[in-house]
Amino acid sequence: MSTGTGTRTRWDAWAGSVPPLTCTRTQAPSDDPAATVTRLARAGLADQYMVYEAEGGAWHFAAGSAVSVTAHADGITARAAGRTWTSPTGRRPLKEFAAALRALSAAHAPDAAHGVGTHFYGWAAFELAHLLHADPEATGDGPLLHALIPSVEVTLTEEHTVVRAVDEVWVRKVADLLAESRARQPESDGTPPESAEAIIAAGTAAYGSAVARTVEDIRAGLLEKAVVSRKVPLPAEPPIDFPATYLAGRRTNTPARSYLFDLGGYRAAGFSPETVLEVEENGRVSTQPLAGTRARGADPAENHRRRAELLTDPKEIHEHAVSVRLAWEEMAAVCRPGSVAVEEFMAVRPRGSVQHLASRVTGRLGEDAGPWDAFASLFPAITATGVSKRDALHALARHEDGPRGLYGGAVFRGGTAGTFDAALVLRTLISEGDEAWLRAGAGVTAQSDPEREIEETCEKLRSVAPHLRFATD
């Protein structure tokens, strides 16, 4: 293992040995991109992979780790070509993490034929929030950030499928998989309704008590809002089939982003209702707070009634408004003066088994700010923490059972051209080690009723629980 105290110089020297994605092949578009990326994920091409469904019908599959970078509270570990480097961070992991990715990604020459640079894929754990906003000692010993620069990347759009890889061997492997029969495979039935409801109902009494205690804190003036969540453990046997669960859930859900991955110690299949951050090459940055919830089902008339109820409920409107206010303040901290605006306010978005009040806050990054500065300001999403973030984090530490890990964090895809897209980790099946679970929360304010917040978590869990699929012999 090599260690050192210098950062940028060492990253630059190391990056020269990282192979770029210089081999490219363009193929016909997929008529079922969800099934195609699921098949790639199931193929076992590498020990780490990620599927990321972005905006505008673009799907991405990345596999292999030409480079991987992991951040803990006090150190960065980077790996490539059988070598490992470590560096202290001085408890500023985002700065060092971004520097490592920037230098290492820059070694990958842009693909002139398609006008793209290198991309990285990764996740941020919720406990990073304590380092950024509250108590550094509360971060724990686990990894806070993990990302890879892939050996192969596949992008599927309506126009074409593009494969980019470090060599022709990778290109041929993926091309062969893409050429396999496109006949739709039969998809197994989901979790029986009674089993799904039993999973969803687990731990509701304890959660109601946590909500009641949080309401007391709010009425005592300790904070304005907290998003209190509950963890729903899943049985160890039979093991869950993550790709099949992802495909089944994506057939039904209507997410802002979706993802499937086995990366950095976590496995996940999720259908995110909102983005934490979107950054374009031109410096336009936006965030999409969703707060305020009602159930959504098969009856259009009932959905319309609930939508009208949502738009007039004082508690839901207050919860949403304070979230938008704080999003505006966090954007203003990293954007050019006068550029921050609320472009959309209190629209209603369908998201699987629920519908949410949704707004969008936009701005232009300041001259001295980049995507990671914006991420540091906006992470974790207001709609997964509360107001103020610092006070909400202290409340969550008191009232939730154990660390959140990936839940409430972010899954992201970024690039050397300055783009960054980070999805909020909600409505997600998560596994670490031998444990798998679901988790859901609700925004608690002074007007909250514990029974209603319990029901809201159940409504959200129905976006995932009925679609669980299990491995068969």
Short mmCIF file of C-alpha atoms in Angstrom, two decimals:
data_model
loop_
_atom_site.label_atom_id
_atom_site.label_comp_id
_atom_site.label_asym_id
_atom_site.label_seq_id
_atom_site.Cartn_x
_atom_site.Cartn_y
_atom_site.Cartn_z
CA MET A 1 0.00 0.00 0.00
CA SER A 2 1.24 3.48 -0.82
CA THR A 3 0.47 6.41 1.44
CA GLY A 4 1.30 10.08 1.44
CA THR A 5 0.22 13.52 2.50
CA GLY A 6 0.19 15.20 -0.91
CA THR A 7 -3.08 14.99 -2.80
CA ARG A 8 -3.40 16.47 -6.28
CA THR A 9 0.17 15.63 -7.36
CA ARG A 10 -0.18 12.01 -6.30
CA TRP A 11 -3.60 11.61 -7.91
CA ASP A 12 -2.27 13.05 -11.18
CA ALA A 13 0.71 10.74 -11.22
CA TRP A 14 -1.43 7.71 -10.48
CA ALA A 15 -4.09 8.66 -13.03
CA GLY A 16 -1.68 8.16 -15.90
CA SER A 17 -2.00 4.39 -15.46
CA VAL A 18 -5.80 4.37 -15.70
CA PRO A 19 -7.04 3.07 -19.08
CA PRO A 20 -9.50 5.37 -20.89
CA LEU A 21 -12.73 4.22 -22.55
CA THR A 22 -11.36 4.49 -26.08
CA CYS A 23 -13.19 1.58 -27.72
CA THR A 24 -16.68 2.49 -28.90
CA ARG A 25 -19.47 0.66 -30.70
CA THR A 26 -22.89 2.05 -31.65
CA GLN A 27 -25.84 -0.29 -32.09
CA ALA A 28 -29.58 -0.13 -32.70
CA PRO A 29 -31.75 1.13 -29.85
CA SER A 30 -33.32 -1.30 -27.40
CA ASP A 31 -37.08 -1.71 -27.55
CA ASP A 32 -37.13 -2.51 -23.80
CA PRO A 33 -34.26 -0.69 -22.06
CA ALA A 34 -35.38 -1.72 -18.56
CA ALA A 35 -35.13 -5.39 -19.51
CA THR A 36 -31.85 -4.82 -21.36
CA VAL A 37 -30.05 -3.16 -18.45
CA THR A 38 -31.44 -5.78 -16.09
CA ARG A 39 -29.98 -8.51 -18.30
CA LEU A 40 -26.60 -6.73 -18.27
CA ALA A 41 -26.73 -6.46 -14.49
CA ARG A 42 -27.55 -10.15 -14.13
CA ALA A 43 -24.69 -11.24 -16.43
CA GLY A 44 -22.00 -10.92 -13.76
CA LEU A 45 -19.62 -8.96 -15.95
CA ALA A 46 -17.74 -7.54 -12.95
CA ASP A 47 -17.80 -7.44 -9.17
CA GLN A 48 -19.25 -3.91 -9.20
CA TYR A 49 -21.93 -2.42 -11.44
CA MET A 50 -24.62 0.22 -11.57
CA VAL A 51 -27.75 0.84 -13.61
CA TYR A 52 -28.88 4.49 -13.55
CA GLU A 53 -32.01 5.70 -15.29
CA ALA A 54 -31.62 9.42 -15.93
CA GLU A 55 -33.94 12.11 -17.24
CA GLY A 56 -35.32 12.02 -20.77
CA GLY A 57 -35.43 8.26 -21.24
CA ALA A 58 -31.66 7.66 -21.02
CA TRP A 59 -30.50 4.50 -19.29
CA HIS A 60 -26.90 3.85 -18.26
CA PHE A 61 -25.10 0.66 -17.29
CA ALA A 62 -21.58 0.82 -15.86
CA ALA A 63 -19.44 -2.13 -14.77
CA GLY A 64 -15.92 -2.88 -13.64
CA SER A 65 -13.77 -0.55 -11.61
CA ALA A 66 -10.98 0.98 -13.64
CA VAL A 67 -10.85 3.26 -10.59
CA SER A 68 -12.71 3.12 -7.30
CA VAL A 69 -12.61 5.77 -4.59
CA THR A 70 -14.04 5.41 -1.07
CA ALA A 71 -14.28 8.08 1.62
CA HIS A 72 -14.59 7.60 5.36
CA ALA A 73 -14.81 10.40 7.90
CA ASP A 74 -11.04 10.75 8.14
CA GLY A 75 -9.59 9.12 5.04
CA ILE A 76 -9.79 8.41 1.31
CA THR A 77 -8.91 5.07 -0.25
CA ALA A 78 -8.41 4.82 -4.00
CA ARG A 79 -7.72 1.67 -6.01
CA ALA A 80 -6.64 0.97 -9.59
CA ALA A 81 -4.51 -1.53 -11.48
CA GLY A 82 -3.89 -3.61 -8.37
CA ARG A 83 -2.56 -0.64 -6.41
CA THR A 84 -4.04 1.16 -3.41
CA TRP A 85 -3.54 4.69 -2.12
CA THR A 86 -4.79 6.21 1.11
CA SER A 87 -4.88 9.82 2.24
CA PRO A 88 -6.20 11.64 5.31
CA THR A 89 -8.97 14.13 4.70
CA GLY A 90 -8.89 16.30 7.79
CA ARG A 91 -12.59 15.44 8.04
CA ARG A 92 -13.21 17.13 4.69
CA PRO A 93 -13.91 14.04 2.59
CA LEU A 94 -15.94 15.80 -0.11
CA LYS A 95 -13.05 18.06 -1.06
CA GLU A 96 -10.53 15.22 -1.25
CA PHE A 97 -13.02 12.86 -2.88
CA ALA A 98 -13.81 15.40 -5.59
CA ALA A 99 -10.11 16.12 -6.15
CA ALA A 100 -9.35 12.43 -6.59
CA LEU A 101 -12.22 11.87 -9.02
CA ARG A 102 -11.39 15.02 -10.97
CA ALA A 103 -7.74 14.10 -11.44
CA LEU A 104 -8.35 10.42 -12.09
CA SER A 105 -11.25 11.06 -14.47
CA ALA A 106 -9.19 13.57 -16.43
CA ALA A 107 -6.85 10.76 -17.46
CA HIS A 108 -9.67 9.29 -19.53
CA ALA A 109 -9.57 11.05 -22.89
CA PRO A 110 -12.95 12.36 -24.11
CA ASP A 111 -14.63 10.34 -26.82
CA ALA A 112 -14.58 12.85 -29.66
CA ALA A 113 -16.96 10.77 -31.76
CA HIS A 114 -19.75 11.23 -29.24
CA GLY A 115 -18.73 14.43 -27.47
CA VAL A 116 -18.59 12.90 -24.00
CA GLY A 117 -15.95 12.66 -21.31
CA THR A 118 -15.44 10.23 -18.50
CA HIS A 119 -18.29 9.40 -16.14
CA PHE A 120 -18.28 8.17 -12.59
CA TYR A 121 -21.04 6.39 -10.67
CA GLY A 122 -21.50 6.14 -6.93
CA TRP A 123 -23.43 6.70 -3.73
CA ALA A 124 -23.33 8.84 -0.58
CA ALA A 125 -24.49 7.49 2.76
CA PHE A 126 -26.84 9.55 4.89
CA GLU A 127 -24.27 9.75 7.70
CA LEU A 128 -22.21 12.11 5.53
CA ALA A 129 -24.79 14.67 6.70
CA HIS A 130 -23.36 14.65 10.22
CA LEU A 131 -19.95 15.58 8.86
CA LEU A 132 -21.39 18.42 6.79
CA HIS A 133 -24.01 19.88 9.12
CA ALA A 134 -24.02 18.48 12.65
CA ASP A 135 -21.73 16.26 14.72
CA PRO A 136 -18.66 14.71 13.00
CA GLU A 137 -18.45 12.10 15.75
CA ALA A 138 -21.88 10.78 14.69
CA THR A 139 -20.68 9.64 11.27
CA GLY A 140 -19.50 6.28 12.58
CA ASP A 141 -16.83 4.07 11.06
CA GLY A 142 -18.60 3.10 7.82
CA PRO A 143 -17.94 4.44 4.34
CA LEU A 144 -19.60 7.76 3.54
CA LEU A 145 -18.96 7.94 -0.21
CA HIS A 146 -18.05 5.42 -2.87
CA ALA A 147 -17.63 5.81 -6.61
CA LEU A 148 -16.21 3.95 -9.58
CA ILE A 149 -14.94 4.96 -12.98
CA PRO A 150 -16.10 1.98 -15.04
CA SER A 151 -14.27 -0.30 -17.42
CA VAL A 152 -17.35 -0.42 -19.64
CA GLU A 153 -20.31 1.92 -19.98
CA VAL A 154 -23.48 1.36 -21.99
CA THR A 155 -25.91 4.20 -22.75
CA LEU A 156 -29.35 3.40 -24.13
CA THR A 157 -31.53 6.10 -25.68
CA GLU A 158 -34.38 6.16 -28.17
CA GLU A 159 -31.90 6.79 -30.98
CA HIS A 160 -29.19 4.19 -30.31
CA THR A 161 -27.20 2.08 -27.88
CA VAL A 162 -23.57 3.13 -27.34
CA VAL A 163 -20.95 0.86 -25.75
CA ARG A 164 -17.70 2.45 -24.55
CA ALA A 165 -14.98 0.33 -22.95
CA VAL A 166 -11.29 0.15 -22.09
CA ASP A 167 -10.66 -2.47 -24.78
CA GLU A 168 -12.31 -4.56 -27.50
CA VAL A 169 -12.66 -7.57 -25.18
CA TRP A 170 -15.13 -5.63 -23.03
CA VAL A 171 -16.93 -4.30 -26.10
CA ARG A 172 -17.42 -7.81 -27.50
CA LYS A 173 -18.67 -9.17 -24.15
CA VAL A 174 -21.34 -6.51 -23.93
CA ALA A 175 -22.22 -6.64 -27.63
CA ASP A 176 -22.81 -10.38 -27.33
CA LEU A 177 -25.16 -9.83 -24.40
CA LEU A 178 -27.02 -7.11 -26.26
CA ALA A 179 -27.42 -9.43 -29.23
CA GLU A 180 -29.09 -12.15 -27.18
CA SER A 181 -32.71 -12.94 -27.88
CA ARG A 182 -34.87 -9.91 -27.21
CA ALA A 183 -37.96 -12.00 -26.64
CA ARG A 184 -39.50 -10.87 -23.39
CA GLN A 185 -38.89 -13.40 -20.67
CA PRO A 186 -41.78 -14.38 -18.41
CA GLU A 187 -41.76 -12.34 -15.22
CA SER A 188 -42.71 -14.05 -11.98
CA ASP A 189 -45.53 -12.94 -9.74
CA GLY A 190 -44.66 -10.55 -6.94
CA THR A 191 -44.99 -10.91 -3.22
CA PRO A 192 -48.52 -12.10 -2.33
CA PRO A 193 -50.66 -9.15 -1.16
CA GLU A 194 -51.07 -10.54 2.34
CA SER A 195 -47.30 -11.05 2.68
CA ALA A 196 -46.55 -7.57 1.35
CA GLU A 197 -48.96 -6.01 3.83
CA ALA A 198 -47.42 -8.00 6.70
CA ILE A 199 -43.99 -6.68 5.72
CA ILE A 200 -45.31 -3.11 5.50
CA ALA A 201 -47.00 -3.26 8.91
CA ALA A 202 -43.87 -4.32 10.83
CA GLY A 203 -42.81 -1.88 13.55
CA THR A 204 -45.65 0.60 13.20
CA ALA A 205 -46.32 0.94 16.95
CA ALA A 206 -42.73 1.90 17.72
CA TYR A 207 -42.78 4.32 14.82
CA GLY A 208 -45.92 6.02 16.10
CA SER A 209 -44.16 6.60 19.43
CA ALA A 210 -41.14 8.11 17.64
CA VAL A 211 -43.44 10.48 15.74
CA ALA A 212 -45.17 11.55 18.97
CA ARG A 213 -41.83 12.31 20.65
CA THR A 214 -40.73 14.31 17.61
CA VAL A 215 -43.93 16.36 17.70
CA GLU A 216 -43.16 17.18 21.34
CA ASP A 217 -39.68 18.37 20.32
CA ILE A 218 -41.15 20.58 17.61
CA ARG A 219 -43.75 22.11 19.91
CA ALA A 220 -40.96 22.78 22.40
CA GLY A 221 -39.20 24.87 19.75
CA LEU A 222 -36.24 22.51 19.17
CA LEU A 223 -36.85 22.34 15.41
CA GLU A 224 -39.49 23.05 12.77
CA LYS A 225 -39.73 19.74 10.89
CA ALA A 226 -38.13 16.28 10.91
CA VAL A 227 -38.49 13.40 8.46
CA VAL A 228 -38.70 10.42 10.80
CA SER A 229 -38.27 7.00 9.18
CA ARG A 230 -38.68 3.36 10.12
CA LYS A 231 -36.68 0.35 8.99
CA VAL A 232 -38.48 -2.77 7.78
CA PRO A 233 -36.19 -5.86 7.90
CA LEU A 234 -36.76 -8.56 5.29
CA PRO A 235 -36.36 -12.32 5.80
CA ALA A 236 -32.97 -13.81 4.95
CA GLU A 237 -34.47 -16.79 3.15
CA PRO A 238 -35.17 -17.14 0.36
CA PRO A 239 -32.66 -14.55 -0.87
CA ILE A 240 -34.03 -11.58 -2.79
CA ASP A 241 -33.43 -11.37 -6.53
CA PHE A 242 -32.41 -7.72 -6.94
CA PRO A 243 -32.48 -7.50 -10.76
CA ALA A 244 -35.90 -9.17 -10.93
CA THR A 245 -37.22 -6.90 -8.17
CA TYR A 246 -35.91 -3.85 -10.02
CA LEU A 247 -37.52 -4.86 -13.30
CA ALA A 248 -40.86 -5.70 -11.68
CA GLY A 249 -40.88 -2.47 -9.69
CA ARG A 250 -39.92 -0.35 -12.68
CA ARG A 251 -42.82 -1.77 -14.68
CA THR A 252 -45.21 -0.20 -12.16
CA ASN A 253 -43.41 2.79 -10.63
CA THR A 254 -43.16 6.29 -12.09
CA PRO A 255 -39.86 7.52 -10.61
CA ALA A 256 -37.84 10.64 -11.23
CA ARG A 257 -34.79 8.34 -11.33
CA SER A 258 -34.26 4.60 -10.87
CA TYR A 259 -31.17 2.55 -10.11
CA LEU A 260 -29.91 -0.97 -9.56
CA PHE A 261 -26.43 -1.68 -8.27
CA ASP A 262 -23.94 -3.81 -6.41
CA LEU A 263 -21.32 -1.26 -5.46
CA GLY A 264 -19.06 -0.49 -2.53
CA GLY A 265 -20.66 -2.99 -0.14
CA TYR A 266 -24.30 -2.11 -0.85
CA ARG A 267 -26.83 -3.71 -3.14
CA ALA A 268 -29.89 -1.69 -4.01
CA ALA A 269 -32.90 -1.51 -6.34
CA GLY A 270 -34.76 1.76 -6.14
CA PHE A 271 -37.29 4.11 -7.65
CA SER A 272 -36.38 7.60 -6.44
CA PRO A 273 -39.21 10.14 -6.41
CA GLU A 274 -36.90 13.18 -6.62
CA THR A 275 -33.41 14.48 -7.26
CA VAL A 276 -31.13 16.03 -4.68
CA LEU A 277 -29.16 17.85 -7.35
CA GLU A 278 -28.92 18.25 -11.12
CA VAL A 279 -26.01 20.16 -12.67
CA GLU A 280 -25.68 20.80 -16.40
CA GLU A 281 -22.49 21.59 -18.34
CA ASN A 282 -23.48 25.25 -18.59
CA GLY A 283 -23.63 25.61 -14.79
CA ARG A 284 -27.39 25.48 -14.45
CA VAL A 285 -28.20 23.74 -11.18
CA SER A 286 -31.52 22.61 -9.79
CA THR A 287 -33.09 20.65 -6.97
CA GLN A 288 -36.54 19.11 -6.75
CA PRO A 289 -38.01 19.03 -3.24
CA LEU A 290 -41.06 16.80 -2.82
CA ALA A 291 -43.00 17.03 0.44
CA GLY A 292 -46.67 16.36 1.09
CA THR A 293 -48.14 12.96 0.31
CA ARG A 294 -51.35 11.14 -0.50
CA ALA A 295 -51.94 7.59 -1.67
CA ARG A 296 -52.33 6.80 -5.36
CA GLY A 297 -54.15 3.74 -6.63
CA ALA A 298 -56.04 2.33 -9.61
CA ASP A 299 -59.19 4.49 -9.28
CA PRO A 300 -58.75 7.81 -11.18
CA ALA A 301 -61.65 9.45 -9.37
CA GLU A 302 -60.23 8.57 -5.95
CA ASN A 303 -56.78 9.76 -7.02
CA HIS A 304 -58.29 13.08 -8.09
CA ARG A 305 -60.09 13.43 -4.75
CA ARG A 306 -56.86 12.77 -2.84
CA ARG A 307 -55.00 15.23 -5.06
CA ALA A 308 -57.48 17.96 -4.20
CA GLU A 309 -57.19 17.05 -0.52
CA LEU A 310 -53.39 17.23 -0.73
CA LEU A 311 -53.48 20.71 -2.28
CA THR A 312 -55.65 22.07 0.53
CA ASP A 313 -54.24 20.30 3.61
CA PRO A 314 -52.62 22.92 5.91
CA LYS A 315 -50.12 20.47 7.37
CA GLU A 316 -48.94 19.23 3.95
CA ILE A 317 -48.74 22.76 2.51
CA HIS A 318 -46.71 23.98 5.49
CA GLU A 319 -44.37 20.98 5.29
CA HIS A 320 -43.80 21.64 1.60
CA ALA A 321 -43.37 25.39 1.90
CA VAL A 322 -40.66 25.19 4.57
CA SER A 323 -38.79 22.64 2.44
CA VAL A 324 -38.85 24.93 -0.59
CA ARG A 325 -37.72 27.88 1.53
CA LEU A 326 -34.67 26.00 2.80
CA ALA A 327 -33.87 24.64 -0.68
CA TRP A 328 -33.81 28.23 -1.94
CA GLU A 329 -31.42 29.24 0.84
CA GLU A 330 -29.07 26.32 0.15
CA MET A 331 -29.04 27.05 -3.58
CA ALA A 332 -28.35 30.74 -2.94
CA ALA A 333 -25.23 29.78 -0.97
CA VAL A 334 -23.52 28.38 -4.10
CA CYS A 335 -25.24 30.25 -6.96
CA ARG A 336 -24.71 33.61 -8.61
CA PRO A 337 -26.54 36.45 -6.85
CA GLY A 338 -30.01 36.92 -8.28
CA SER A 339 -30.00 33.66 -10.24
CA VAL A 340 -31.99 31.49 -7.83
CA ALA A 341 -35.67 31.06 -8.66
CA VAL A 342 -38.58 28.76 -7.88
CA GLU A 343 -39.52 27.65 -11.39
CA GLU A 344 -42.29 25.32 -10.29
CA PHE A 345 -44.28 25.42 -7.06
CA MET A 346 -46.65 22.84 -5.60
CA ALA A 347 -47.28 20.76 -8.67
CA VAL A 348 -48.52 17.23 -7.98
CA ARG A 349 -46.33 14.36 -9.19
CA PRO A 350 -47.41 10.69 -9.36
CA ARG A 351 -44.71 8.47 -7.86
CA GLY A 352 -45.76 4.83 -7.83
CA SER A 353 -48.16 4.15 -4.97
CA VAL A 354 -48.26 7.80 -3.85
CA GLN A 355 -48.54 11.35 -5.19
CA HIS A 356 -46.50 14.27 -3.89
CA LEU A 357 -46.46 18.04 -3.84
CA ALA A 358 -43.44 18.98 -5.97
CA SER A 359 -41.44 22.14 -6.62
CA ARG A 360 -38.24 22.95 -8.51
CA VAL A 361 -35.62 25.48 -7.43
CA THR A 362 -32.98 26.49 -9.98
CA GLY A 363 -29.94 28.75 -10.24
CA ARG A 364 -26.53 29.27 -11.87
CA LEU A 365 -23.40 28.11 -10.08
CA GLY A 366 -21.18 30.92 -8.82
CA GLU A 367 -17.78 31.52 -10.39
CA ASP A 368 -15.93 29.76 -7.57
CA ALA A 369 -18.45 26.92 -7.11
CA GLY A 370 -18.61 23.53 -8.78
CA PRO A 371 -20.96 20.54 -8.68
CA TRP A 372 -19.47 19.15 -5.48
CA ASP A 373 -19.87 22.49 -3.72
CA ALA A 374 -23.55 22.42 -4.64
CA PHE A 375 -23.81 18.83 -3.47
CA ALA A 376 -22.23 19.76 -0.12
CA SER A 377 -24.78 22.54 0.33
CA LEU A 378 -27.86 20.54 -0.66
CA PHE A 379 -26.98 17.12 0.80
CA PRO A 380 -28.84 15.44 2.32
CA ALA A 381 -32.13 16.42 0.75
CA ILE A 382 -34.30 18.59 2.96
CA THR A 383 -37.16 16.19 2.32
CA ALA A 384 -35.18 13.38 3.98
CA THR A 385 -33.99 15.37 7.01
CA GLY A 386 -35.98 18.41 8.14
CA VAL A 387 -35.70 22.07 9.13
CA SER A 388 -33.22 23.12 10.23
CA LYS A 389 -30.97 20.33 9.00
CA ARG A 390 -28.70 20.49 12.02
CA ASP A 391 -31.57 20.37 14.50
CA ALA A 392 -33.36 17.67 12.48
CA LEU A 393 -30.23 15.50 12.43
CA HIS A 394 -30.03 15.69 16.22
CA ALA A 395 -33.73 14.79 16.47
CA LEU A 396 -33.34 11.82 14.12
CA ALA A 397 -30.40 10.55 16.18
CA ARG A 398 -32.69 10.61 19.24
CA HIS A 399 -35.79 9.07 17.69
CA GLU A 400 -34.65 6.67 14.94
CA ASP A 401 -33.26 3.20 15.59
CA GLY A 402 -29.63 3.12 14.44
CA PRO A 403 -27.88 4.69 11.43
CA ARG A 404 -29.66 5.01 8.09
CA GLY A 405 -26.76 4.05 5.85
CA LEU A 406 -27.81 4.39 2.23
CA TYR A 407 -31.42 5.40 2.96
CA GLY A 408 -31.90 9.16 2.69
CA GLY A 409 -28.51 9.47 1.00
CA ALA A 410 -27.89 9.76 -2.73
CA VAL A 411 -27.06 7.71 -5.80
CA PHE A 412 -25.24 9.70 -8.45
CA ARG A 413 -23.73 9.86 -11.93
CA GLY A 414 -21.30 12.62 -12.85
CA GLY A 415 -18.78 13.51 -15.51
CA THR A 416 -15.63 15.43 -16.36
CA ALA A 417 -17.68 17.92 -18.39
CA GLY A 418 -19.18 19.27 -15.15
CA THR A 419 -22.45 17.35 -15.14
CA PHE A 420 -23.79 15.83 -11.94
CA ASP A 421 -27.06 14.03 -11.30
CA ALA A 422 -27.91 12.78 -7.81
CA ALA A 423 -31.08 10.89 -6.91
CA LEU A 424 -32.48 10.80 -3.38
CA VAL A 425 -32.46 7.26 -1.97
CA LEU A 426 -36.10 6.59 -1.14
CA ARG A 427 -38.48 3.77 -2.23
CA THR A 428 -35.47 1.47 -2.29
CA LEU A 429 -34.66 -2.14 -1.47
CA ILE A 430 -31.26 -2.14 0.27
CA SER A 431 -28.87 -4.90 1.31
CA GLU A 432 -25.57 -4.88 3.17
CA GLY A 433 -23.88 -8.13 4.07
CA ASP A 434 -26.52 -10.73 4.92
CA GLU A 435 -29.20 -8.16 5.82
CA ALA A 436 -31.86 -6.71 3.50
CA TRP A 437 -34.47 -4.11 4.32
CA LEU A 438 -36.91 -1.45 3.20
CA ARG A 439 -37.30 1.92 4.86
CA ALA A 440 -39.82 4.75 4.69
CA GLY A 441 -40.42 8.01 6.50
CA ALA A 442 -42.84 10.91 6.82
CA GLY A 443 -42.40 14.61 7.40
CA VAL A 444 -43.34 15.42 10.99
CA THR A 445 -44.46 18.92 11.95
CA ALA A 446 -46.29 20.40 14.92
CA GLN A 447 -49.60 19.45 13.26
CA SER A 448 -48.66 15.80 12.70
CA ASP A 449 -50.89 12.95 13.81
CA PRO A 450 -48.92 9.72 14.49
CA GLU A 451 -51.59 7.49 12.95
CA ARG A 452 -51.57 9.51 9.71
CA GLU A 453 -47.75 9.44 9.55
CA ILE A 454 -47.81 5.66 10.05
CA GLU A 455 -50.22 5.35 7.14
CA GLU A 456 -48.04 7.57 4.99
CA THR A 457 -45.06 5.24 5.49
CA CYS A 458 -47.28 2.31 4.53
CA GLU A 459 -48.39 4.11 1.37
CA LYS A 460 -44.76 4.67 0.38
CA LEU A 461 -43.67 1.10 1.15
CA ARG A 462 -46.31 -0.13 -1.27
CA SER A 463 -44.14 1.26 -4.07
CA VAL A 464 -41.62 -1.54 -3.40
CA ALA A 465 -42.92 -4.33 -1.14
CA PRO A 466 -45.42 -5.87 -3.62
CA HIS A 467 -42.67 -6.13 -6.26
CA LEU A 468 -40.13 -8.10 -4.24
CA ARG A 469 -38.85 -11.13 -6.12
CA PHE A 470 -36.98 -14.04 -4.59
CA ALA A 471 -34.28 -16.32 -5.96
CA THR A 472 -35.37 -19.79 -7.02
CA ASP A 473 -33.27 -22.93 -7.40
#
